[in-house]
mmCIF file of C-alpha atoms and ligand atoms in Angstrom:
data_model
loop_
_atom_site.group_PDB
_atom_site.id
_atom_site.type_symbol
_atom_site.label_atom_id
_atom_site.label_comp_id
_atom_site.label_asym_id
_atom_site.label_seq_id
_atom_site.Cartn_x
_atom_site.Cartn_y
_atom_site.Cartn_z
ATOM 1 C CA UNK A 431 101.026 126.091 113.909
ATOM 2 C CA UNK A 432 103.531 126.295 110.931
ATOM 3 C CA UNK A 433 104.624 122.978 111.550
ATOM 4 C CA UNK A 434 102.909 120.212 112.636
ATOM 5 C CA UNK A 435 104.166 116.207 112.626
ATOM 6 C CA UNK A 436 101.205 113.328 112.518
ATOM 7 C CA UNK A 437 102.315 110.264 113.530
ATOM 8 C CA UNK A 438 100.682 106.245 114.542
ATOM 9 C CA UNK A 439 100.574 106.000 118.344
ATOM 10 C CA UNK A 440 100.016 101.907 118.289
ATOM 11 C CA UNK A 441 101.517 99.782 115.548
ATOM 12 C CA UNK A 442 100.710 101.208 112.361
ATOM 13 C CA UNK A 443 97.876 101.623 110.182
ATOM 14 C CA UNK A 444 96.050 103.955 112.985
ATOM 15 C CA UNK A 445 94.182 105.656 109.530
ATOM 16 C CA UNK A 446 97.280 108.561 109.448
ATOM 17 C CA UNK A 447 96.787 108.310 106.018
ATOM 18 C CA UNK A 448 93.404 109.952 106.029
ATOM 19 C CA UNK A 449 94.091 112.570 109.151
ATOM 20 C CA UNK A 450 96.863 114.288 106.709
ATOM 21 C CA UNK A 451 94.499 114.104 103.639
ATOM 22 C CA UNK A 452 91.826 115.824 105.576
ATOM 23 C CA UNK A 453 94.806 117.984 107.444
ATOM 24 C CA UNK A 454 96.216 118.683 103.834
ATOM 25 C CA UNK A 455 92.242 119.956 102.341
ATOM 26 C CA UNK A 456 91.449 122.031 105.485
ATOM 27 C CA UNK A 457 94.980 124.099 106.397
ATOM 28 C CA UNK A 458 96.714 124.277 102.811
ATOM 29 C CA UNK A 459 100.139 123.565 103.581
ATOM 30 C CA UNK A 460 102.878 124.490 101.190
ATOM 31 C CA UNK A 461 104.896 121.159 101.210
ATOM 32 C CA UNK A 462 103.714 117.999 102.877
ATOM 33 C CA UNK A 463 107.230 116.033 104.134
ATOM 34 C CA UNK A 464 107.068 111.960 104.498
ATOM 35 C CA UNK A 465 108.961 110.683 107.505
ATOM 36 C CA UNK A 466 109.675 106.914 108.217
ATOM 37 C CA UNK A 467 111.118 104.008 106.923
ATOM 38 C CA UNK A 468 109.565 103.672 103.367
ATOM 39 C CA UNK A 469 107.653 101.557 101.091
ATOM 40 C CA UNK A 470 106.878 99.449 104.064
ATOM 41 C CA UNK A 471 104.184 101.950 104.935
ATOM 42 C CA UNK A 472 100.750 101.904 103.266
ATOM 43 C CA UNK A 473 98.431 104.529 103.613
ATOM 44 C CA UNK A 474 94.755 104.295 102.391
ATOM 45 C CA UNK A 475 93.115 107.755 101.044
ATOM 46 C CA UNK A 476 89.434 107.383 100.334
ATOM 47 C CA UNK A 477 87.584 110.600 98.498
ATOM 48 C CA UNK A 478 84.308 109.996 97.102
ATOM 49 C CA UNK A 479 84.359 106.975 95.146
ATOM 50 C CA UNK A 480 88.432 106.376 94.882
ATOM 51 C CA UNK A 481 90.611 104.411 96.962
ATOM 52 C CA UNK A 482 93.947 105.183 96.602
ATOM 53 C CA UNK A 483 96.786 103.138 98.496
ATOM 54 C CA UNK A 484 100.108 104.808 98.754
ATOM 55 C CA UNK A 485 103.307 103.779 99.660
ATOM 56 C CA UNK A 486 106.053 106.854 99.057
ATOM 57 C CA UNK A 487 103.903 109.635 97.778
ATOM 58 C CA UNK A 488 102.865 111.880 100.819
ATOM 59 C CA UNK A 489 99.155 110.782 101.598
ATOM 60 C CA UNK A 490 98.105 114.550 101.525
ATOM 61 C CA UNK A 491 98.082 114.464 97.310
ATOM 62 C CA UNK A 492 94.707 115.413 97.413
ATOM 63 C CA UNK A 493 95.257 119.127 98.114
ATOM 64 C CA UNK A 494 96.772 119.670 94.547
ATOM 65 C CA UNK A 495 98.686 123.393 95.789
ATOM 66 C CA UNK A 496 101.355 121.734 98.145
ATOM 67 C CA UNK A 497 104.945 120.415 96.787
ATOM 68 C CA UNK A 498 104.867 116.403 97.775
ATOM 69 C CA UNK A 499 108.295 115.340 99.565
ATOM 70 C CA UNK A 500 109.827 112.918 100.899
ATOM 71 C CA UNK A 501 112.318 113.413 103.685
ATOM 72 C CA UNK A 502 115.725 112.754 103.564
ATOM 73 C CA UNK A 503 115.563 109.887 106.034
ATOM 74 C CA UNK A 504 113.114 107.935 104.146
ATOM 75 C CA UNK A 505 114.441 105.147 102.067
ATOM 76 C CA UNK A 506 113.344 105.075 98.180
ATOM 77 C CA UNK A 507 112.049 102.398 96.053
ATOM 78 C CA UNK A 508 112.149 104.138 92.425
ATOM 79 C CA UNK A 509 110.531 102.335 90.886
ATOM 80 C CA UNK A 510 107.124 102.498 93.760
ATOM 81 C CA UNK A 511 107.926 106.110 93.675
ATOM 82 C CA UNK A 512 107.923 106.857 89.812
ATOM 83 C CA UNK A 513 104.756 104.407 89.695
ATOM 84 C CA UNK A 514 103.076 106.687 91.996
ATOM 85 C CA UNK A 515 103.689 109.776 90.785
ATOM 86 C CA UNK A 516 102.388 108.508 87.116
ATOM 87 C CA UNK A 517 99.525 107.239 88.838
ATOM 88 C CA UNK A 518 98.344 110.127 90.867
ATOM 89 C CA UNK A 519 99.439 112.620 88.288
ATOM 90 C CA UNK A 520 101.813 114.820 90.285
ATOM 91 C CA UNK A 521 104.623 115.187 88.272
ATOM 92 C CA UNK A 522 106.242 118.466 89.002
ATOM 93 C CA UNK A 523 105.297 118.769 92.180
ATOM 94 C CA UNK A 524 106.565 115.899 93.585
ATOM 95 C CA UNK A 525 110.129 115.666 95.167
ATOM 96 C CA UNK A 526 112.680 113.313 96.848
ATOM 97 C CA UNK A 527 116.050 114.046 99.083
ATOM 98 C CA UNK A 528 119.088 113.719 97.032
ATOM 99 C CA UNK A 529 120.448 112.254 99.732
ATOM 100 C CA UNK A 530 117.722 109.332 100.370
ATOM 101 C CA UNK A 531 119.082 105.981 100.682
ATOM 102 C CA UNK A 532 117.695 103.663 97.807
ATOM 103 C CA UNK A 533 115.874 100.245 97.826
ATOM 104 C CA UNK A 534 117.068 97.438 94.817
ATOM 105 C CA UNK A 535 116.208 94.707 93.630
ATOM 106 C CA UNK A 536 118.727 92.912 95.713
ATOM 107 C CA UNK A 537 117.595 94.355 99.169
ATOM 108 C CA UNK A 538 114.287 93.191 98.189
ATOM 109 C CA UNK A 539 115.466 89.479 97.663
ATOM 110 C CA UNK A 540 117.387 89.401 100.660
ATOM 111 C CA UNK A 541 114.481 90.862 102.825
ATOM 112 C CA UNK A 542 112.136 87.913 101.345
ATOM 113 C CA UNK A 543 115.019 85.522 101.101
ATOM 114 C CA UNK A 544 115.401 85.516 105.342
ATOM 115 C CA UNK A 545 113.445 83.272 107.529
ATOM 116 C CA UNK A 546 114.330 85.586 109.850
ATOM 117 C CA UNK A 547 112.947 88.669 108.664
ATOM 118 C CA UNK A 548 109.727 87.568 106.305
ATOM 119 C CA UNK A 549 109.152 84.562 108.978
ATOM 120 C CA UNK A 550 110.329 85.573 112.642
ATOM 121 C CA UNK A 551 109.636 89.329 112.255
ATOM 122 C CA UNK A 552 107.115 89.155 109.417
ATOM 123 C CA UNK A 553 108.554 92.037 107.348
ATOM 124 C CA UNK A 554 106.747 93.989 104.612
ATOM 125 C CA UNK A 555 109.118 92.295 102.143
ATOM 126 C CA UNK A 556 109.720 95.841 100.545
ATOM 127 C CA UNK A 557 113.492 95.609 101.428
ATOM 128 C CA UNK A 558 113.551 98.347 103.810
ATOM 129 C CA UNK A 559 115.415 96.395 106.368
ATOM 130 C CA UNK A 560 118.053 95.353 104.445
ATOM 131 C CA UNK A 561 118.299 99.188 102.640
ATOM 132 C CA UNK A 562 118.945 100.581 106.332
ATOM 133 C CA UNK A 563 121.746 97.638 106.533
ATOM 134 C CA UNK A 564 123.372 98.648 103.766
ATOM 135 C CA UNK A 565 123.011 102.130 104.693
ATOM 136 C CA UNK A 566 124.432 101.525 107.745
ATOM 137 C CA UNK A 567 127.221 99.753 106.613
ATOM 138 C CA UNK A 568 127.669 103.054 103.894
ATOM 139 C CA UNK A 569 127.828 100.563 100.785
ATOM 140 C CA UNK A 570 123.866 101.718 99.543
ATOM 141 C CA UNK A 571 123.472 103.800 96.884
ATOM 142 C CA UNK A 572 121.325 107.336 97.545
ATOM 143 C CA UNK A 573 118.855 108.876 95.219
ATOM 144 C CA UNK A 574 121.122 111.199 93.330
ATOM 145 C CA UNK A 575 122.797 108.422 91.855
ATOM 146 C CA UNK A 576 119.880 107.026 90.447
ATOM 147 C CA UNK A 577 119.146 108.405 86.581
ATOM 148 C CA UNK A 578 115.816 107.703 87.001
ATOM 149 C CA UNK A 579 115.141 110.093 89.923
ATOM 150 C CA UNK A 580 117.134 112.962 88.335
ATOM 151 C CA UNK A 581 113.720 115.441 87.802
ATOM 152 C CA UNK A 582 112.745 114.850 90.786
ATOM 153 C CA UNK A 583 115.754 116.043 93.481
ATOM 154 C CA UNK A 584 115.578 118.554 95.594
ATOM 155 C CA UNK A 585 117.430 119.459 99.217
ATOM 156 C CA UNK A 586 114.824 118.605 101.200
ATOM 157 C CA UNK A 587 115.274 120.112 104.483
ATOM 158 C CA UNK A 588 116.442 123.699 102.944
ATOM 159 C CA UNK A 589 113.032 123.458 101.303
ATOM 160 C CA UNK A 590 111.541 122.913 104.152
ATOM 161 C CA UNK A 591 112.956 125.544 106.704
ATOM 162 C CA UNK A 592 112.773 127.922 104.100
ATOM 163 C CA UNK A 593 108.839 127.577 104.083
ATOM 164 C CA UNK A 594 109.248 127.767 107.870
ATOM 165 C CA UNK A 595 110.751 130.644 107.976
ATOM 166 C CA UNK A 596 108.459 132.363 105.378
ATOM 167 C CA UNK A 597 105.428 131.123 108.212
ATOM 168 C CA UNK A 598 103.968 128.941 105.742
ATOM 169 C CA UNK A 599 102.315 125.641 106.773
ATOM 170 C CA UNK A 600 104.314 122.590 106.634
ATOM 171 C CA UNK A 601 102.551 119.457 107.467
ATOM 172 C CA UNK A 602 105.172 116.060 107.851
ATOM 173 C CA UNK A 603 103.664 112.701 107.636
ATOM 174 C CA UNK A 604 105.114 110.251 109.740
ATOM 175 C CA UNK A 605 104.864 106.492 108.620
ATOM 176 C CA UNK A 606 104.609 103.068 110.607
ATOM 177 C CA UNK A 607 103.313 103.448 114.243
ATOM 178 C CA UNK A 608 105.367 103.510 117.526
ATOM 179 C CA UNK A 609 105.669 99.973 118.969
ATOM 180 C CA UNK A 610 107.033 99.046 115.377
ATOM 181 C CA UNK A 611 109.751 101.286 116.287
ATOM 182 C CA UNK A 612 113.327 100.266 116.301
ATOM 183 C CA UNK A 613 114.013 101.720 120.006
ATOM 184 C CA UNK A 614 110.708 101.785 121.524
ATOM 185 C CA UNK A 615 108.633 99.045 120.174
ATOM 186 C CA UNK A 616 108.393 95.419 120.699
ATOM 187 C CA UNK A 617 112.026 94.552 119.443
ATOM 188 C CA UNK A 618 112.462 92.340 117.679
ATOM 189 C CA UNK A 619 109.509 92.467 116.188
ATOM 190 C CA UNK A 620 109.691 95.716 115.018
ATOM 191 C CA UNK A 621 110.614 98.003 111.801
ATOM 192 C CA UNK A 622 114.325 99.041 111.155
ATOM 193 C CA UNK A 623 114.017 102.325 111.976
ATOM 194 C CA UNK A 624 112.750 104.766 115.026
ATOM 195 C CA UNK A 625 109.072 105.786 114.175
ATOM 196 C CA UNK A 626 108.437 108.407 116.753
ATOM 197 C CA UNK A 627 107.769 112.176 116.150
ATOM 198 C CA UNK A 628 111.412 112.820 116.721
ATOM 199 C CA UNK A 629 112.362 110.938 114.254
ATOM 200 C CA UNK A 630 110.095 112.190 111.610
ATOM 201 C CA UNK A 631 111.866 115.543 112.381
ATOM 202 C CA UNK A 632 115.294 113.838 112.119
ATOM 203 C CA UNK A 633 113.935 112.309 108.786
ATOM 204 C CA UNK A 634 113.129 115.979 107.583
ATOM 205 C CA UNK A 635 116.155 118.079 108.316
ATOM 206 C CA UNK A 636 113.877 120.058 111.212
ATOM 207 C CA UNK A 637 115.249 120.888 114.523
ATOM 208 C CA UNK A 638 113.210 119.656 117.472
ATOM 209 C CA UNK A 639 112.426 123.581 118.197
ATOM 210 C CA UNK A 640 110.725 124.321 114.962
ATOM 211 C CA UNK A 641 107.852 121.828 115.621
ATOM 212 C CA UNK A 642 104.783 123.244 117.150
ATOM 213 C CA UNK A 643 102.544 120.359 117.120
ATOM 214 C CA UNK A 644 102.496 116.399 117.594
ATOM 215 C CA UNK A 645 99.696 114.799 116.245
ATOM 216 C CA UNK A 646 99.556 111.460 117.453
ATOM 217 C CA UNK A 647 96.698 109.096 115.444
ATOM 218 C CA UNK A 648 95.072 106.175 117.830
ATOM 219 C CA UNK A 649 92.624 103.758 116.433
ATOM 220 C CA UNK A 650 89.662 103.186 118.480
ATOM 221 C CA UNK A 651 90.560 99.168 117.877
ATOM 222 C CA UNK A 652 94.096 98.564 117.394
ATOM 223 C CA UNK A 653 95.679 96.330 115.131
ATOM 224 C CA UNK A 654 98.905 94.993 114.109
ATOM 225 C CA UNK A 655 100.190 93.037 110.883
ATOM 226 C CA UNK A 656 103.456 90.808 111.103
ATOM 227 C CA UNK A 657 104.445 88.971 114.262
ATOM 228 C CA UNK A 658 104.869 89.872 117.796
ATOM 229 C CA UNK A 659 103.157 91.052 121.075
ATOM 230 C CA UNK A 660 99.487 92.415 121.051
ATOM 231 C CA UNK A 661 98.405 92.434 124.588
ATOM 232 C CA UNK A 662 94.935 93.593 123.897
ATOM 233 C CA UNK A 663 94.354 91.065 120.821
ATOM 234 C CA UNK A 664 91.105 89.848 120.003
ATOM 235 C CA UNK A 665 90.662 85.928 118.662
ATOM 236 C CA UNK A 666 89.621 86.101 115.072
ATOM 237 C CA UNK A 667 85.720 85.492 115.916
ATOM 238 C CA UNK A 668 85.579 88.269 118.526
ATOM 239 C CA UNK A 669 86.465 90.385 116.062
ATOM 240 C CA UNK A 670 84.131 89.456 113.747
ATOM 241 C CA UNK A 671 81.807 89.937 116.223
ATOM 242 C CA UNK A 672 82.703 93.692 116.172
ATOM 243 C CA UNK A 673 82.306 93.572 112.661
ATOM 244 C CA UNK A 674 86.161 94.213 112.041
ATOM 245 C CA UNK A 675 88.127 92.514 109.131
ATOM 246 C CA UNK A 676 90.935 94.253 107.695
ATOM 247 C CA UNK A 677 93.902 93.496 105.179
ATOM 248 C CA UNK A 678 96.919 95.272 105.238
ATOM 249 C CA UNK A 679 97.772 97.885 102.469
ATOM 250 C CA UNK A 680 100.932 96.278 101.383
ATOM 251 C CA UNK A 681 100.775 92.606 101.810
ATOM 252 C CA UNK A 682 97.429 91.872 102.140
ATOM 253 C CA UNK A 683 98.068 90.360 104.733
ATOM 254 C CA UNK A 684 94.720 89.736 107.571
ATOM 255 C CA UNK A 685 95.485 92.194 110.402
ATOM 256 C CA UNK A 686 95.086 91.116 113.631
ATOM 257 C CA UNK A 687 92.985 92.816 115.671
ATOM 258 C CA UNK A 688 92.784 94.613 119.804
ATOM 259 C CA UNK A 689 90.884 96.509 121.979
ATOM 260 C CA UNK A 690 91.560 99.573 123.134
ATOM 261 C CA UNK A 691 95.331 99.820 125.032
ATOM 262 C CA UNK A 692 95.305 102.825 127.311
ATOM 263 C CA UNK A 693 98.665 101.930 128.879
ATOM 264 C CA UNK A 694 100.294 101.586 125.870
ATOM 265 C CA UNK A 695 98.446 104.980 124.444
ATOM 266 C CA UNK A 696 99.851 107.163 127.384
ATOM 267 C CA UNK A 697 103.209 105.455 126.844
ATOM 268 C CA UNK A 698 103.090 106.461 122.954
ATOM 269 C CA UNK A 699 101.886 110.030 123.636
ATOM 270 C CA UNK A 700 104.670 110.546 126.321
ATOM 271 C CA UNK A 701 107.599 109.634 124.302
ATOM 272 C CA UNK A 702 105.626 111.309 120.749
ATOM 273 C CA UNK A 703 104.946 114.650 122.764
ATOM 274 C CA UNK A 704 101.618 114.324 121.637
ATOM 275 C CA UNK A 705 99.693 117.945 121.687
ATOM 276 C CA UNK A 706 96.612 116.743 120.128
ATOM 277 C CA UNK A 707 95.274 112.946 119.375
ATOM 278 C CA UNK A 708 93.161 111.939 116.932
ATOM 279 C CA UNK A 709 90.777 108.868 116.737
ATOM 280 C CA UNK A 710 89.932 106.634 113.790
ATOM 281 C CA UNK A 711 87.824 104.151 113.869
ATOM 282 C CA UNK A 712 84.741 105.510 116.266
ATOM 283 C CA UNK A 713 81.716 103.904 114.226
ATOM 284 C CA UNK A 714 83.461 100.619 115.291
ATOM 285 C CA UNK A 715 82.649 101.901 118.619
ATOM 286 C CA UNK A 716 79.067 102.556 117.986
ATOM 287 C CA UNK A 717 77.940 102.045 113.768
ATOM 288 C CA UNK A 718 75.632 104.991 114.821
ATOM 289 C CA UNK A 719 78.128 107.602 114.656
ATOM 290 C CA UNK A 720 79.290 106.616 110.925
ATOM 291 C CA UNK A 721 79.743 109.645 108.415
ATOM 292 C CA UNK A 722 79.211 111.564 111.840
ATOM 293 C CA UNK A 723 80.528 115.286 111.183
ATOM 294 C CA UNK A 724 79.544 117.272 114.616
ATOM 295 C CA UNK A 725 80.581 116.229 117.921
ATOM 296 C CA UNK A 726 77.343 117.260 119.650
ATOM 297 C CA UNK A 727 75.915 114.614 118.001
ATOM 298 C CA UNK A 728 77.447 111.320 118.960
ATOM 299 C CA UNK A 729 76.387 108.932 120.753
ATOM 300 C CA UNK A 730 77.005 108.584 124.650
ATOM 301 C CA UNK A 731 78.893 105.615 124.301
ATOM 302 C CA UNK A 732 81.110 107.188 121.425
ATOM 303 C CA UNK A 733 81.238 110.371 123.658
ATOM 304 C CA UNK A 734 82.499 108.306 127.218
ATOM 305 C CA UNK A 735 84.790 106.292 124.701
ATOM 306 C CA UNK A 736 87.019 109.564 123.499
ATOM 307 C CA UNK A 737 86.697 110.945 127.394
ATOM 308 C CA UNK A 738 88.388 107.822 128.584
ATOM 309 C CA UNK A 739 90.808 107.959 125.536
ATOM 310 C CA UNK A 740 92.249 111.349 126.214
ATOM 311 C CA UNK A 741 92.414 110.294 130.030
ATOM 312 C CA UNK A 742 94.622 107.865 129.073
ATOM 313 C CA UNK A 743 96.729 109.625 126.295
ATOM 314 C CA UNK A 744 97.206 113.112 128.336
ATOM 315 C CA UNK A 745 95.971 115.423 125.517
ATOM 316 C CA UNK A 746 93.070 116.817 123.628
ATOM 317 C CA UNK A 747 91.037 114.387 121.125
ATOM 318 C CA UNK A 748 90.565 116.979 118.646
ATOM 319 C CA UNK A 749 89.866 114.669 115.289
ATOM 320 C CA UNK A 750 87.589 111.751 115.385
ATOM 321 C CA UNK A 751 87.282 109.768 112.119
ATOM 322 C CA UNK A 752 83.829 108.387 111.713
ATOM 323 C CA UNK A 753 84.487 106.552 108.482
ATOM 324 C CA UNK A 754 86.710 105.717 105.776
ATOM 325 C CA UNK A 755 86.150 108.887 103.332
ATOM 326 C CA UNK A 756 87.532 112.228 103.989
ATOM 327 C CA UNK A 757 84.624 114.018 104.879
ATOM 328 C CA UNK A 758 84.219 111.569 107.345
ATOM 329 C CA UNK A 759 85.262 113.670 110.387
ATOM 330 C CA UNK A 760 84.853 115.757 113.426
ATOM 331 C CA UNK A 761 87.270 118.325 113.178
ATOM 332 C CA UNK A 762 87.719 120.115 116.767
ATOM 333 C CA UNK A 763 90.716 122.128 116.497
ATOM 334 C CA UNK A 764 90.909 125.522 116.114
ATOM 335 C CA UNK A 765 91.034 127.588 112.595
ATOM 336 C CA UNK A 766 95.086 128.505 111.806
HETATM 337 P P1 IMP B 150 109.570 95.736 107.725
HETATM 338 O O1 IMP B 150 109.430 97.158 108.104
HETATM 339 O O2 IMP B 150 109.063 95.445 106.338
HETATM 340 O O3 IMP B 150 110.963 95.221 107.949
HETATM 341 O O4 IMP B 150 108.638 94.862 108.692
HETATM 342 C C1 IMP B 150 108.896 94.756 110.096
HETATM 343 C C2 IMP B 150 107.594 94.728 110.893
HETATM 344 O O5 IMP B 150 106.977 96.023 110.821
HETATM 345 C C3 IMP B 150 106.547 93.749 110.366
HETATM 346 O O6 IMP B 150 105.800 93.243 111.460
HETATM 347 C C4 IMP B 150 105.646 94.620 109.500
HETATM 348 O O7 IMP B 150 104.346 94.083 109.377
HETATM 349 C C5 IMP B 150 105.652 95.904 110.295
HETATM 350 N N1 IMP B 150 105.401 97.113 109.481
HETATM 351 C C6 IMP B 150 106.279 97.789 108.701
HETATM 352 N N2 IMP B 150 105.703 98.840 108.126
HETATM 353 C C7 IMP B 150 104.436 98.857 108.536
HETATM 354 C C8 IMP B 150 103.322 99.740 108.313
HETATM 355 O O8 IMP B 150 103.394 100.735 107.585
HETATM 356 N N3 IMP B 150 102.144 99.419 108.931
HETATM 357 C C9 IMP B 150 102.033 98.346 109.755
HETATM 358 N N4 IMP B 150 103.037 97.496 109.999
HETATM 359 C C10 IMP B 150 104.223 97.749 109.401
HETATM 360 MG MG1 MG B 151 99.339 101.193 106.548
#
């Protein structure tokens, strides 16, 4: 599988983050692409005892041999990406599009300036929506006008097919998850961009026929940050009942928190082509199977829960998270 997409199959923070890190240790790509709508996205990478949180930087920095990109698509915050890049230490191998459309000061103060995006819709407040506006309206500026971002441009998508074509491994990173998506989610309350697989393609200059594999990320309990519909939502005390709490990455915001949504799942996968699925989030299911590495050892009700899951979603489970670090995981696919 030379190239494979990962994307969020419910609305965002599914744990993607930590699927490509683990991806990224086990299969060695040679460039690891980010998709999406930008600094919006937060993705959590736990390895031993660090926590890292990043927002542009490809999640998959842990595997130090692959170049770090981000896709032409993908708006830019310089000043989140240069941060990153200092903090992580990946200077030299970390690259953005020339042609990536580039997030101010003034699209940030807009974006936090409008009741109806930081109120109604509950944006990020990272600017992204108003970015795509002005992007969309061709008066944004793109990275290759930016000084600051001069060491670090590359064409993207050539780089990209290139490796393709060479049958290396190239792993893209999608950000957000589907029902934030501009076309399929729950407009209006939704990001300002399409977050399906296709569009992670789009965002990375490769043609629908070069992918060979969807990797759609579900969280055994959904959640969602921001406003809008949640069918499955829990009321703040259920969930505590579960033992669930989380903040979001970005705006520390409380997430709220669902149960599992198999209609919605076997929407997602349909319109994601999903080939495999992967679930996060199983020791919520039963605390039993925490730090769980082998399959043959979970617990009946973790077992029945990932049978009914890929019922619903139409494909394999073959990665089941069973905690927050990397090693925490059952790994089922097959060796490239
Ligand atoms: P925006 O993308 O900042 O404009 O925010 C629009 C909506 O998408 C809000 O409800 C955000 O909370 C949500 N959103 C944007 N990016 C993410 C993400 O990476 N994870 C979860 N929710 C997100
Ligand atoms: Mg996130």
């Amino acid at each position: 599988m030379p190239c494979t997409i990962i994307v969020g199959g419910f609305f965002g923070d599914e744990g993607k983050g930590k699927i490509v890190a683990h991806i990224a240790e086990r299969d060695r790509p040679a460039i690891i692409s980010r998709g999406g709508v930008g600094p919006n996205a937060g993705h959590t990478v736990q390895t031993g005892d660090k926590t890292y949180g990043v927002r542009m930087v490809p999640s998959g920095f842990v595997y130090p041999d692959a170049l770090l990109c981000v896709g032409t698509g993908v708006l830019v915050d310089p000043r989140v990406f240069l941060h990153e890049v200092e903090l992580l230490g990946v200077k030299g191998r970390a690259f953005v599009d020339e042609r990536c459309g580039i997030i101010d000061q003034v699209h940030i103060d807009r974006d936090r300036g409008s009741d109806h995006l930081s109120k109604k819709v509950g944006s990020t407040g990272t600017g992204c929506g108003p970015a795509n506006a002005d992007r969309a309206m061709r008066t944004g500026r793109l990275a290759k006008d930016v000084p600051e971002l001069a060491g670090y441009l590359m064409d993207v998508p050539a780089e990209i097919n290139e490796t393709l074509d060479d049958d290396d491994f190239v792993l893209i990173e999608g950000t957000q998850g589907f029902y934030i998506s501009l076309y399929f989610g729950t407009y209006p309350y939704v990001t300002s961009k399409d977050t399906s697989a296709s569009q992670m393609a789009a965002d990375n200059g490769v043609g629908p026929t070069r992918i060979d594999d969807v990797i759609v990320v579900f969280k055994a309990y959904p959640t969602r940050v921001g406003e809008g519909p949640f069918e499955t939502e829990m009321t703040p005390e259920e969930a505590k009942e579960h033992g669930i709490e989380e903040f979001g990455t970005v705006t520390h915001r409380p997430r709220r928190i669902g149960t599992w949504d198999g209609e919605r799942a076997r929407y997602s996968a349909m319109i994601n082509g999903c080939t495999q699925a992967a679930i996060t989030g199983i020791d919520r299911i039963d605390p039993a199977c925490f730090g769980c590495t082998d399959y043959n050892r979970l617990s009946k009700a973790a077992k029945d829960f990932v049978q009914k899951a890929e019922k619903d979603i139409g494909a394999p489970v073959t990665l089941i998270s069973t905690g927050p670090d990397i090693a925490h995981i059952i790994d089922l696919r097959k060796e490239l």
